[in-house]
Short mmCIF file of C-alpha atoms and ligand atoms in Angstrom, two decimals:
data_model
loop_
_atom_site.label_atom_id
_atom_site.label_comp_id
_atom_site.label_asym_id
_atom_site.label_seq_id
_atom_site.Cartn_x
_atom_site.Cartn_y
_atom_site.Cartn_z
CA UNK A 160 108.76 -13.88 109.46
CA UNK A 161 110.08 -16.33 106.42
CA UNK A 162 110.90 -14.52 103.04
CA UNK A 163 111.73 -16.33 99.92
CA UNK A 164 115.40 -15.72 98.83
CA UNK A 165 115.72 -13.35 96.14
CA UNK A 166 116.36 -14.71 92.57
CA UNK A 167 117.87 -12.91 89.68
CA UNK A 168 118.03 -13.34 86.01
CA UNK A 169 121.42 -13.05 84.31
CA UNK A 170 121.44 -9.46 83.79
CA UNK A 171 119.88 -8.34 86.97
CA UNK A 172 121.87 -7.51 89.93
CA UNK A 173 120.61 -8.86 93.27
CA UNK A 174 120.06 -6.31 96.15
CA UNK A 175 122.45 -7.94 98.86
CA UNK A 176 120.17 -7.23 101.80
CA UNK A 177 117.19 -7.95 99.81
CA UNK A 178 116.23 -11.14 101.97
CA UNK A 179 115.97 -8.91 104.85
CA UNK A 180 113.79 -6.51 103.27
CA UNK A 181 109.90 -6.47 102.70
CA UNK A 182 110.63 -6.02 98.83
CA UNK A 183 106.75 -5.69 98.17
CA UNK A 184 106.99 -2.63 100.09
CA UNK A 185 109.81 -0.92 97.91
CA UNK A 186 110.27 1.68 96.79
CA UNK A 187 110.54 3.29 100.01
CA UNK A 188 108.73 6.73 100.87
CA UNK A 189 111.98 8.57 101.99
CA UNK A 190 113.01 11.78 100.17
CA UNK A 191 116.15 11.55 97.87
CA UNK A 192 119.24 12.31 99.84
CA UNK A 193 117.71 11.10 103.00
CA UNK A 194 120.27 9.22 105.42
CA UNK A 195 117.65 6.49 106.49
CA UNK A 196 118.31 4.02 103.67
CA UNK A 197 122.09 4.10 104.83
CA UNK A 198 120.87 3.11 108.00
CA UNK A 199 118.71 0.35 107.05
CA UNK A 200 121.38 -1.18 104.93
CA UNK A 201 123.85 -0.72 107.56
CA UNK A 202 121.53 -2.46 110.13
CA UNK A 203 120.75 -5.34 107.92
CA UNK A 204 124.20 -6.06 107.23
CA UNK A 205 125.02 -5.85 110.92
CA UNK A 206 122.02 -8.60 111.63
CA UNK A 207 123.55 -10.57 108.65
CA UNK A 208 126.93 -10.80 110.51
CA UNK A 209 125.36 -11.71 114.27
CA UNK A 210 124.57 -15.23 113.35
CA UNK A 211 121.33 -14.90 115.24
CA UNK A 212 118.25 -16.71 114.17
CA UNK A 213 115.76 -14.64 112.59
CA UNK A 214 112.99 -15.89 114.29
CA UNK A 215 114.96 -14.66 117.46
CA UNK A 216 115.16 -10.72 116.31
CA UNK A 217 112.24 -8.23 116.79
CA UNK A 218 112.28 -4.79 115.15
CA UNK A 219 110.51 -2.09 117.09
CA UNK A 220 110.13 1.24 115.97
CA UNK A 221 108.16 4.46 116.99
CA UNK A 222 106.50 7.19 114.96
CA UNK A 223 108.26 9.39 112.03
CA UNK A 224 110.15 9.27 109.32
CA UNK A 225 112.51 6.66 110.91
CA UNK A 226 109.18 4.84 112.40
CA UNK A 227 109.11 3.44 109.00
CA UNK A 228 111.87 1.10 109.17
CA UNK A 229 110.32 -1.51 110.93
CA UNK A 230 107.67 -1.62 108.05
CA UNK A 231 110.10 -2.43 105.45
CA UNK A 232 112.31 -5.16 107.39
CA UNK A 233 111.32 -9.02 106.74
CA UNK A 234 111.25 -9.74 110.12
CA UNK A 235 109.02 -9.70 113.25
CA UNK A 236 108.54 -5.94 113.59
CA UNK A 237 106.31 -3.59 115.19
CA UNK A 238 105.53 0.05 114.33
CA UNK A 239 104.54 1.12 117.75
CA UNK A 240 102.84 4.62 119.12
CA UNK A 241 104.73 7.90 119.27
CA UNK A 242 107.62 7.38 121.72
CA UNK A 243 106.45 4.19 123.06
CA UNK A 244 109.11 2.05 121.21
CA UNK A 245 111.28 1.18 124.16
CA UNK A 246 108.34 0.15 126.54
CA UNK A 247 106.71 -2.01 123.89
CA UNK A 248 110.36 -3.64 123.41
CA UNK A 249 110.65 -3.90 126.91
CA UNK A 250 107.46 -5.72 127.13
CA UNK A 251 108.62 -8.24 124.44
CA UNK A 252 111.84 -9.18 126.24
CA UNK A 253 110.04 -9.64 129.55
CA UNK A 254 107.43 -12.10 127.95
CA UNK A 255 110.09 -13.84 126.24
CA UNK A 256 113.72 -13.01 127.32
CA UNK A 257 115.28 -15.13 124.43
CA UNK A 258 114.55 -12.48 121.98
CA UNK A 259 116.93 -9.84 120.80
CA UNK A 260 115.39 -6.65 120.74
CA UNK A 261 116.54 -3.91 118.46
CA UNK A 262 114.54 -0.44 118.82
CA UNK A 263 114.73 1.75 115.82
CA UNK A 264 113.65 5.31 115.82
CA UNK A 265 114.46 8.95 115.53
CA UNK A 266 115.62 11.95 117.81
CA UNK A 267 112.30 13.51 118.37
CA UNK A 268 110.42 10.23 119.18
CA UNK A 269 113.22 8.63 121.62
CA UNK A 270 114.46 11.84 123.24
CA UNK A 271 111.37 13.92 123.50
CA UNK A 272 108.06 12.05 123.78
CA UNK A 273 110.13 8.62 124.76
CA UNK A 274 112.75 10.48 126.88
CA UNK A 275 111.44 9.13 130.02
CA UNK A 276 111.49 5.56 128.69
CA UNK A 277 114.96 5.85 127.33
CA UNK A 278 116.66 6.63 130.43
CA UNK A 279 114.77 4.14 132.61
CA UNK A 280 115.49 1.24 130.05
CA UNK A 281 119.08 2.36 130.19
CA UNK A 282 118.96 2.81 134.21
CA UNK A 283 117.52 -0.80 134.35
CA UNK A 284 120.05 -2.12 131.92
CA UNK A 285 117.04 -3.75 130.11
CA UNK A 286 118.69 -6.08 127.55
CA UNK A 287 117.99 -4.00 124.02
CA UNK A 288 119.69 -2.25 121.48
CA UNK A 289 118.48 1.33 120.67
CA UNK A 290 119.26 2.64 117.30
CA UNK A 291 118.86 6.24 117.10
CA UNK A 292 118.84 8.11 113.75
CA UNK A 293 119.68 11.69 114.69
CA UNK A 294 118.77 14.16 111.98
CA UNK A 295 117.94 16.97 114.24
CA UNK A 296 114.38 17.49 113.38
CA UNK A 297 110.97 15.82 113.22
CA UNK A 298 110.96 14.84 109.33
CA UNK A 299 107.56 13.32 108.92
CA UNK A 300 105.52 16.13 110.70
CA UNK A 301 107.06 19.22 109.41
CA UNK A 302 110.55 20.13 110.62
CA UNK A 303 109.96 21.08 114.30
CA UNK A 304 112.59 21.50 116.83
CA UNK A 305 113.86 18.52 118.69
CA UNK A 306 115.89 17.63 121.65
CA UNK A 307 119.02 17.24 119.58
CA UNK A 308 118.21 20.42 117.25
CA UNK A 309 121.46 22.23 117.85
CA UNK A 310 121.44 25.78 119.33
CA UNK A 311 120.84 28.66 116.77
CA UNK A 312 119.69 26.03 114.06
CA UNK A 313 116.27 27.00 112.26
CA UNK A 314 113.22 24.68 112.45
CA UNK A 315 109.72 25.31 111.74
CA UNK A 316 108.94 26.27 115.26
CA UNK A 317 112.14 28.05 115.86
CA UNK A 318 112.46 30.32 112.96
CA UNK A 319 114.75 32.72 114.51
CA UNK A 320 117.08 30.06 115.70
CA UNK A 321 116.62 27.51 118.57
CA UNK A 322 117.41 28.63 121.83
CA UNK A 323 117.52 25.53 123.82
CA UNK A 324 120.61 23.44 124.81
CA UNK A 325 120.28 20.26 123.19
CA UNK A 326 121.01 16.81 124.55
CA UNK A 327 124.18 15.18 124.27
CA UNK A 328 122.82 11.54 123.57
CA UNK A 329 126.22 9.53 124.14
CA UNK A 330 126.48 11.37 127.43
CA UNK A 331 123.03 10.83 128.15
CA UNK A 332 123.03 7.24 127.49
CA UNK A 333 126.47 6.79 129.46
CA UNK A 334 125.14 8.59 132.47
CA UNK A 335 121.53 6.74 132.32
CA UNK A 336 123.34 3.30 132.64
CA UNK A 337 124.02 1.90 128.89
CA UNK A 338 126.50 -0.70 128.66
CA UNK A 339 127.50 0.24 125.06
CA UNK A 340 127.52 3.76 123.54
CA UNK A 341 128.78 4.50 120.33
CA UNK A 342 128.16 7.38 117.52
CA UNK A 343 128.93 7.36 113.64
CA UNK A 344 127.09 9.19 110.84
CA UNK A 345 125.75 7.84 107.51
CA UNK A 346 129.04 8.45 106.30
CA UNK A 347 130.92 5.96 108.45
CA UNK A 348 129.07 3.07 107.00
CA UNK A 349 131.63 0.35 108.17
CA UNK A 350 132.08 1.55 111.45
CA UNK A 351 128.14 1.67 111.81
CA UNK A 352 127.90 -2.02 110.74
CA UNK A 353 130.44 -2.84 113.39
CA UNK A 354 129.09 -0.97 115.97
CA UNK A 355 125.57 -2.17 115.31
CA UNK A 356 126.51 -5.78 115.24
CA UNK A 357 128.60 -5.40 118.71
CA UNK A 358 125.55 -3.61 120.18
CA UNK A 359 123.29 -6.32 119.37
CA UNK A 360 125.55 -8.97 120.75
CA UNK A 361 126.06 -7.06 123.65
CA UNK A 362 124.14 -8.20 126.86
CA UNK A 363 122.16 -5.14 128.16
CA UNK A 364 121.24 -1.83 127.08
CA UNK A 365 123.36 -0.41 124.07
CA UNK A 366 122.74 2.59 122.35
CA UNK A 367 124.29 3.59 118.93
CA UNK A 368 123.50 7.33 117.30
CA UNK A 369 123.69 7.52 113.69
CA UNK A 370 123.84 11.27 112.62
CA UNK A 371 121.82 11.29 109.33
CA UNK A 372 121.02 13.90 106.81
CA UNK A 373 117.64 15.31 106.29
CA UNK A 374 117.90 17.44 103.45
CA UNK A 375 114.28 18.31 103.12
CA UNK A 376 113.33 19.72 106.38
CA UNK A 377 116.72 20.40 108.07
CA UNK A 378 119.31 21.10 105.32
CA UNK A 379 117.24 23.24 103.21
CA UNK A 380 116.20 25.52 106.36
CA UNK A 381 119.74 25.77 107.68
CA UNK A 382 121.16 26.25 104.07
CA UNK A 383 123.38 23.28 104.54
CA UNK A 384 122.66 22.05 100.99
CA UNK A 385 121.41 18.51 99.36
CA UNK A 386 121.92 15.07 101.02
CA UNK A 387 125.48 14.90 99.21
CA UNK A 388 126.59 18.20 100.63
CA UNK A 389 125.40 17.32 104.16
CA UNK A 390 127.36 14.21 103.79
CA UNK A 391 130.43 16.25 102.77
CA UNK A 392 130.04 18.06 105.75
CA UNK A 393 130.24 15.08 107.74
CA UNK A 394 133.28 14.24 106.29
CA UNK A 395 134.85 17.56 106.96
CA UNK A 396 133.68 17.83 110.49
CA UNK A 397 133.97 14.31 111.68
CA UNK A 398 136.79 13.36 114.22
CA UNK A 399 136.91 9.75 115.01
CA UNK A 400 138.19 9.17 118.92
CA UNK A 401 137.48 5.72 120.33
CA UNK A 402 137.08 5.60 124.12
CA UNK A 403 136.63 9.43 124.26
CA UNK A 404 134.87 11.15 127.20
CA UNK A 405 131.36 11.42 126.22
CA UNK A 406 131.13 14.87 128.12
CA UNK A 407 132.94 15.72 124.74
CA UNK A 408 130.46 14.54 122.33
CA UNK A 409 128.04 17.54 122.59
CA UNK A 410 127.29 18.92 118.87
CA UNK A 411 127.06 22.62 117.97
CA UNK A 412 125.24 23.89 114.81
CA UNK A 413 128.37 24.11 112.54
CA UNK A 414 131.06 22.76 114.74
CA UNK A 415 132.91 19.19 114.98
CA UNK A 416 131.15 15.90 115.51
CA UNK A 417 133.14 13.58 117.78
CA UNK A 418 132.57 10.04 116.56
CA UNK A 419 133.50 6.56 118.01
CA UNK A 420 132.74 3.68 120.35
CA UNK A 421 132.55 5.60 123.45
CA UNK A 422 131.56 2.82 126.40
CA UNK A 423 131.80 -0.76 126.35
CA UNK A 424 131.18 -2.08 129.87
CA UNK A 425 129.25 -4.73 131.90
CA UNK A 426 126.70 -4.35 134.49
CA UNK A 427 124.01 -6.90 135.65
CA UNK A 428 120.63 -6.69 133.23
CA UNK A 429 117.28 -6.26 134.63
CA UNK A 430 116.36 -9.88 134.20
CA UNK A 431 119.58 -10.83 135.91
CA UNK A 432 119.09 -9.20 139.13
CA UNK A 433 115.33 -10.24 138.80
CA UNK A 434 116.30 -13.89 138.66
CA UNK A 435 118.80 -13.69 141.29
CA UNK A 436 116.38 -12.05 143.85
CA UNK A 437 113.94 -14.70 142.60
CA UNK A 438 116.01 -17.68 142.89
CA UNK A 439 117.24 -16.50 146.16
CA UNK A 440 113.74 -16.33 147.59
CA UNK A 441 111.63 -18.97 145.54
CA UNK A 442 114.43 -21.43 144.39
CA UNK A 443 113.73 -20.82 140.69
CA UNK A 444 114.61 -18.23 138.41
CA UNK A 445 111.31 -16.87 136.75
CA UNK A 446 110.32 -14.35 134.16
CA UNK A 447 108.55 -11.64 135.30
CA UNK A 448 105.38 -13.04 133.35
CA UNK A 449 105.71 -16.57 135.18
CA UNK A 450 107.65 -18.74 132.90
CA UNK A 451 110.30 -20.79 134.73
CA UNK A 452 114.15 -19.98 132.94
FE1 LIG B 274 114.38 11.47 105.32
FE2 LIG B 274 113.69 14.22 106.24
FE3 LIG B 274 112.58 13.35 104.06
FE4 LIG B 274 111.83 12.25 106.42
S1 LIG B 274 111.79 14.52 105.47
S2 LIG B 274 112.17 11.23 104.74
S3 LIG B 274 113.96 12.75 107.57
S4 LIG B 274 114.63 13.65 104.23
#
């Protein structure tokens, strides 16, 4: 979708990412101190350096506070049903293999309702980037426990503390077959931009987790302070170790945060294997929907 380039009067600064935003929908709905605006900024800056034609990029999100991201981006973007962003993106990819798919969604949407889709897309090495904004809670629906809420953390559905072991997302992504896996926080904006860019350029299933403050529903309940204070905690607790073993990337309620690019490897994608088989059997490479490649 083409947007007019931003213009400014002499005294009015130009938002450097405005060309990628649907400015008619700004201001956004997110709370003061929420990390989602920072993630959008990182994603747009990564897209700006990717040199991929804008018509070849599609953004897909699920439901929740993060699900709103698709609606703010001036790209072909899709706000899908809860947990179904990855199968929706899979359909787009199979119908038009030239598209670069970026799924942006939250920890609840991607790993509870959509957890099944995540592991199978990674197993198939479906060519797409999944960007998970992990704020350890369901923000939009009232602060319920999610598959990443740390043990002992308070949620609206675990008022005495969470007693379920959370997922270690980088390890889940690696174990399921992702070819690129990284984790940063909203404090690590330069590293996040680079990782998102590398993930988008990577052929295959790439995964970037960004830890992000939700001061309204997670921080307040757990006495972690406002958004700025939660960013201070990211600074104090983060340890960057590129190439670290993802088994060490589990998160405690108040423990350290292992960040870095953990996995960067090669595997044939779903379409590579599909087309190899079709070429052997039929003499042509086809998309699953019949177009000759
Ligand atoms: Fe952000 Fe939490 Fe507010 Fe949602 S509820 S906009 S995640 S701070």
